CSV table of C-alpha atoms in Angstrom, one decimal:
chain,number,residue,atom,x,y,z
A,1,GLU,CA,75.2,82.4,86.1
A,2,PRO,CA,76.1,78.2,84.9
A,3,GLY,CA,80.2,77.5,86.1
A,4,ALA,CA,80.4,81.0,88.2
A,5,ARG,CA,82.0,79.9,91.4
A,6,PHE,CA,81.5,81.6,94.4
A,7,PHE,CA,83.8,82.7,97.5
A,8,ASN,CA,83.7,81.5,100.4
A,9,ARG,CA,84.8,82.5,103.8
A,10,ALA,CA,88.6,80.2,103.5
A,11,ASP,CA,88.4,81.7,99.5
A,12,ALA,CA,88.4,84.5,100.6
A,13,ASP,CA,91.4,83.9,104.0
A,14,LEU,CA,93.0,83.5,101.5
A,15,VAL,CA,92.9,86.5,98.6
A,16,ARG,CA,92.9,88.5,101.7
A,17,GLN,CA,96.5,87.0,102.5
A,18,MET,CA,98.0,86.6,99.2
A,19,LEU,CA,96.8,90.9,99.5
A,20,THR,CA,98.7,91.3,101.8
A,21,PHE,CA,101.9,89.3,101.8
A,22,GLY,CA,101.9,90.7,98.1
A,23,ARG,CA,101.7,94.4,99.9
A,24,ALA,CA,98.5,94.7,97.9
A,25,GLN,CA,96.1,95.9,101.2
A,26,PRO,CA,97.0,98.6,102.8
A,27,LEU,CA,97.0,98.4,106.6
A,28,ARG,CA,94.4,100.0,108.6
A,29,PRO,CA,95.9,101.0,111.4
A,30,THR,CA,93.8,102.6,114.7
A,31,HIS,CA,94.3,101.5,118.8
A,32,LEU,CA,93.8,98.0,119.8
A,33,ASP,CA,92.6,97.0,122.7
A,34,LEU,CA,93.8,93.2,122.9
A,35,ALA,CA,91.6,91.1,125.7
A,36,ASP,CA,89.2,93.3,123.9
A,37,LEU,CA,89.5,91.1,120.9
A,38,LEU,CA,90.6,88.0,122.6
A,39,LEU,CA,87.5,87.7,123.8
A,40,GLN,CA,85.7,88.2,120.3
A,41,ILE,CA,87.6,85.6,118.4
A,42,GLN,CA,87.3,83.4,121.7
A,43,GLU,CA,83.5,81.6,120.4
A,44,LEU,CA,85.6,81.0,117.2
A,45,THR,CA,88.6,79.8,118.1
A,46,ASP,CA,87.5,77.3,121.9
A,47,LYS,CA,84.8,75.7,118.2
A,48,ALA,CA,87.7,75.3,116.1
A,49,VAL,CA,90.4,74.0,118.6
A,50,GLY,CA,88.7,71.2,120.1
A,51,GLN,CA,87.8,70.0,123.3
A,52,ARG,CA,91.0,67.9,124.1
A,53,ILE,CA,92.9,71.3,123.4
A,54,GLU,CA,92.3,73.8,126.2
A,55,VAL,CA,93.5,77.6,125.7
A,56,ALA,CA,94.0,80.2,128.7
A,57,ALA,CA,94.9,84.0,127.9
A,58,ALA,CA,97.7,85.9,129.9
A,59,LEU,CA,97.8,89.9,129.8
A,60,ASP,CA,100.2,91.6,131.1
A,61,ALA,CA,98.1,93.8,133.8
A,62,ARG,CA,100.6,97.1,132.4
A,63,LEU,CA,100.0,96.2,128.8
A,64,PRO,CA,99.4,99.4,126.4
A,65,MET,CA,97.1,99.1,123.4
A,66,LEU,CA,98.7,98.1,120.4
A,67,TYR,CA,98.2,100.1,116.9
A,68,VAL,CA,97.4,97.6,114.3
A,69,ASP,CA,95.1,96.7,111.3
A,70,PRO,CA,92.5,94.8,113.8
A,71,VAL,CA,91.7,93.0,110.9
A,72,GLN,CA,95.4,92.0,110.0
A,73,LEU,CA,95.8,91.3,113.7
A,74,GLU,CA,92.4,89.1,113.8
A,75,LEU,CA,93.9,87.0,111.0
A,76,ALA,CA,97.4,86.8,112.1
A,77,LEU,CA,96.0,84.8,116.0
A,78,LEU,CA,93.6,82.4,114.3
A,79,ASN,CA,96.3,81.7,112.0
A,80,LEU,CA,98.6,81.4,114.8
A,81,VAL,CA,96.0,79.4,117.2
A,82,PHE,CA,95.0,77.4,113.8
A,83,ASN,CA,99.3,76.3,113.3
A,84,ALA,CA,98.8,75.9,116.9
A,85,ARG,CA,96.2,73.4,117.0
A,86,ASP,CA,97.5,71.7,113.8
A,87,ALA,CA,100.5,70.7,116.1
A,88,LEU,CA,98.4,68.2,119.0
A,89,PRO,CA,96.9,65.8,117.5
A,90,GLU,CA,96.9,64.2,120.5
A,91,GLY,CA,95.3,67.1,122.5
A,92,GLY,CA,97.2,69.8,124.8
A,93,HIS,CA,97.9,73.6,125.5
A,94,ILE,CA,98.0,76.9,123.4
A,95,ARG,CA,98.2,79.6,125.9
A,96,ILE,CA,98.3,82.9,124.2
A,97,GLU,CA,99.9,86.3,126.5
A,98,GLY,CA,100.5,89.8,125.5
A,99,ARG,CA,103.3,92.0,128.0
A,100,PRO,CA,105.2,95.5,127.3
A,101,ALA,CA,108.0,94.1,124.8
A,102,THR,CA,111.9,94.6,126.5
A,103,ALA,CA,113.7,97.4,124.8
A,104,ALA,CA,116.7,95.1,123.8
A,105,GLU,CA,114.2,92.7,122.3
A,106,VAL,CA,113.2,95.7,120.0
A,107,ALA,CA,115.8,97.7,119.4
A,108,GLN,CA,115.9,96.1,115.9
A,109,LEU,CA,113.2,98.2,115.2
A,110,ALA,CA,111.9,102.2,114.9
A,111,PRO,CA,112.1,103.6,118.9
A,112,GLY,CA,108.7,103.7,119.9
A,113,PRO,CA,107.0,102.1,122.4
A,114,TYR,CA,105.7,98.0,121.3
A,115,VAL,CA,103.2,94.4,122.4
A,116,CYS,CA,105.5,91.6,122.6
A,117,LEU,CA,102.2,89.5,121.7
A,118,THR,CA,103.2,85.4,122.5
A,119,VAL,CA,101.1,81.9,120.6
A,120,ALA,CA,102.3,78.9,122.1
A,121,ASP,CA,101.6,75.5,122.4
A,122,ASP,CA,103.5,72.9,123.1
A,123,GLY,CA,103.5,70.4,120.0
A,124,VAL,CA,105.3,68.1,118.6
A,125,GLY,CA,107.2,71.1,117.7
A,126,MET,CA,109.1,71.9,114.6
A,127,ASP,CA,112.8,71.1,113.3
A,128,GLU,CA,115.7,73.8,111.9
A,129,ALA,CA,115.3,72.7,108.8
A,130,THR,CA,111.6,73.6,108.5
A,131,ARG,CA,112.1,76.0,111.2
A,132,ALA,CA,114.5,77.5,108.8
A,133,LYS,CA,111.4,77.2,106.3
A,134,ALA,CA,108.0,78.5,107.9
A,135,PHE,CA,107.6,82.5,107.3
A,136,GLU,CA,108.1,81.2,103.2
A,137,PRO,CA,104.7,82.2,101.5
A,138,TYR,CA,103.4,78.7,100.6
A,139,PHE,CA,106.0,76.5,102.5
A,140,THR,CA,103.7,74.4,104.8
A,141,THR,CA,104.3,70.2,106.7
A,142,LYS,CA,100.5,70.0,106.2
A,143,PRO,CA,99.4,66.6,103.7
A,144,ARG,CA,98.6,68.7,100.3
A,145,GLY,CA,94.9,70.1,100.0
A,146,ALA,CA,95.4,70.3,104.0
A,147,GLY,CA,96.7,74.0,104.0
A,148,SER,CA,98.4,77.2,101.2
A,149,GLY,CA,101.4,77.4,103.0
A,150,LEU,CA,100.1,81.2,103.9
A,151,GLY,CA,99.0,81.8,107.9
A,152,LEU,CA,102.6,82.4,108.7
A,153,ALA,CA,103.9,84.3,105.7
A,154,GLN,CA,100.1,86.2,106.4
A,155,VAL,CA,102.0,86.6,110.0
A,156,HIS,CA,105.6,87.5,109.2
A,157,ALA,CA,104.2,89.9,107.0
A,158,PHE,CA,101.2,91.4,108.6
A,159,ALA,CA,103.8,92.0,112.1
A,160,ARG,CA,106.5,93.9,109.1
A,161,GLN,CA,104.4,95.8,107.1
A,162,SER,CA,102.5,97.4,110.7
A,163,GLY,CA,106.0,98.2,112.0
A,164,GLY,CA,107.3,95.3,114.0
A,165,ASP,CA,108.0,91.6,114.0
A,166,ALA,CA,107.7,88.3,114.5
A,167,ARG,CA,110.2,85.1,116.1
A,168,LEU,CA,109.7,82.0,116.2
A,169,GLU,CA,111.4,79.2,118.0
A,170,SER,CA,110.9,75.8,118.3
A,171,ALA,CA,112.3,73.0,118.5
A,172,PRO,CA,111.0,68.8,118.3
A,173,GLY,CA,109.1,67.9,120.7
A,174,GLN,CA,109.0,71.2,122.8
A,175,GLY,CA,106.4,72.7,121.2
A,176,THR,CA,106.6,76.7,119.4
A,177,ARG,CA,106.1,79.8,120.6
A,178,VAL,CA,105.3,82.7,117.9
A,179,SER,CA,105.7,86.6,119.5
A,180,LEU,CA,104.7,89.6,118.0
A,181,PHE,CA,106.7,92.3,118.1
A,182,LEU,CA,103.8,94.9,117.5
A,183,PRO,CA,103.3,98.6,118.5
A,184,ALA,CA,101.9,100.2,120.8
A,185,SER,CA,99.6,103.3,120.4
A,186,GLY,CA,101.2,104.5,124.0
A,187,ALA,CA,98.5,105.5,126.7
A,188,ALA,CA,98.3,102.4,129.2
């Protein structure tokens, strides 16, 4: 049809992010092995980050299964890896870590076991003003047309809707760490 616009993958991902952020799209949690998910997205992340950035994963041997929506977790992980990539214009390292969360880390959440999933980079980092707004929808430090400002908002909304939380640590010149505290299935 003349004038019809067909959605591409980027458009579809943006719509999914907006629906998740606006809570219009219900989550479909299931038991999920984080190692399996990382293997499934490895080719995509390796291509996306290029040759000057090294991506490494470190998963605790005691890591329990997650109980989350696998599609939204994949999207959140990709958003975090792509943000880390963008913070490394000269190259560097991205590290994905998974471990059981400590009781102190999840004291403000509903009782139960949690997994701490962290994506860290050794990039440019953020100042205090940027950190304070990082999870806000439509906030972006990227040039116009290069980012929607929904990536970290989707990550935060996903973690909270899953019954967990998202936390960010960053300083100029010291990189960024985003940690997701997500419900574990209770099965090791």
